[in-house]
Amino acid sequence: MNRTLDSSRTSWLESASSRSTDFPIQNLPFGVFRRAGASGPGTIGVAIGDRILDVAGCQRDALLEDLPGRVQRACLEPALNALMSLPRGEVTALRERLSDVLAEGTAQPRERERASRLLVAQGEAEMRLPCAIGDYTDFYASIDHATNVGRLFRPDNPLLPNYKWVPIGYHGRASSIVVSGSEIRRPVGQVRPEGADQPRVAASARLDYELEVGCLVGQGNELGRPIPIDEAHDRLFGLCLVNDWSARDIQQWEYQPLGPFLAKSFATTISPWVITLDALEPFRVPAAARPDGDPQPLPYLDSASNRARGGIDLRLTVGVRTRRMRELGSPVSWMTESEFRRMYWTVAQMVAHHASNGCNLRPGDLIASGTVSGPSERERGCLLELTSGGTAPLTLDDGETRTFLEDGDEVVIRGSCERQGFVRIGFGECRGILTPAEG
Ligand code: MN
């Protein structure tokens, strides 16, 4: 494992050693920020403790001069796409260099002095989308989610027969992906209430979130050239958190026969920091074991390495902070804790499947996992599951109840990875506040 992951490595920046930080020196996620009040394009940075290290500034101050020219040029771009398009090894080299600049003992005094002038407080920065996202695909990789949702629609036959053979997904909408913190407007659409013989147009009354993990593509593949499963991780740049906002009443009416459309395309929120595959290396675990009697994956979706290390031990949580909680200063009411390692299909299987017909994945494309749910009630990753289709209201920490989201509700997703002998890393937050429908 590379030296950036060594648990004895510490930063000269004190906040990076705080036990509660998501961003110790072992993490160094990439993002794009703008100094508060500044206009113009964003700047690439890495999160460290409660600061952001300005990576473009590092290039201009000659802190990256040993790296290849194309790596240095990519650091000056206003989005991560150019960096994402480089071979994974070159991004690894950049990450090692940034780690050395920030680490106690490896940074030369003059480097440390220069880098310390390139730190921006996260509280004084506005995060942007990390990259231009050309395409967005959303999978359905949690068998517990697929079963819970399927049961609401088809009590006798919750799981369709293809589920255990083919990773199910749909093409989402890239233009409406927004960064954490953006307001989400409640959509208006065609709905057909229970018992009505005709649809009507109305603001969605069954608005939901979906707790998901997103993969941002790195180098990807050429059109016509599938990605072998054992190369899948090397074609990715990193992971983020995703909230796939979903209007269940619009979805219920429109989804057959081609799947979700306007019920999902009005907005998707992603977290601003991209956690690299390098930083996630210590947290790779065996793919979830398939129960006896389930088919083994077809050869293009199977490999010894995927079985041994295809899972990622990432714990996720989602909560709601209502308008009243914000007014009273109450904390988020956490509702769900689920584990990404339980997914029926691994990240590598989703990537290999996506490219198996020759479809090209391009730098910055977003591949989301689908709602991450687990077998117990506490592990349900959306309100549709938590409230059994809106029939069993949920009581929040302050006594308020919800079936679906109300205007003013803020949904917050967090994720973190822990393992004995390694430093805990976090994903930061993916949050969005719901505002009333237009008009
Ligand atoms: Mn989804």
PDB file of N, CA and C and ligand atoms in Angstrom, residues 138 210 212 244 264, ligand 1:
ATOM      1  N   ASP A 138     -27.837   5.455 -13.260  1.00  0.00           N
ATOM      2  CA  ASP A 138     -28.164   5.045 -11.896  1.00  0.00           C
ATOM      3  C   ASP A 138     -28.505   3.560 -11.897  1.00  0.00           C
ATOM      4  N   GLU A 210     -33.048   9.338  -2.060  1.00  0.00           N
ATOM      5  CA  GLU A 210     -32.442   8.012  -2.129  1.00  0.00           C
ATOM      6  C   GLU A 210     -30.979   8.137  -1.732  1.00  0.00           C
ATOM      7  N   GLU A 212     -27.403   7.110  -1.851  1.00  0.00           N
ATOM      8  CA  GLU A 212     -26.628   6.365  -2.845  1.00  0.00           C
ATOM      9  C   GLU A 212     -25.147   6.751  -2.799  1.00  0.00           C
ATOM     10  N   ASP A 244     -30.457  10.782  -4.930  1.00  0.00           N
ATOM     11  CA  ASP A 244     -31.280  10.685  -6.140  1.00  0.00           C
ATOM     12  C   ASP A 244     -32.727  11.025  -5.748  1.00  0.00           C
ATOM     13  N   LYS A 264     -37.409  11.590 -11.631  1.00  0.00           N
ATOM     14  CA  LYS A 264     -36.045  11.639 -11.108  1.00  0.00           C
ATOM     15  C   LYS A 264     -35.214  12.747 -11.744  1.00  0.00           C
TER      16      LYS A 264
HETATM   17 MN    MN B   1     -31.811   5.876  -7.519  1.00  0.00          MN
END
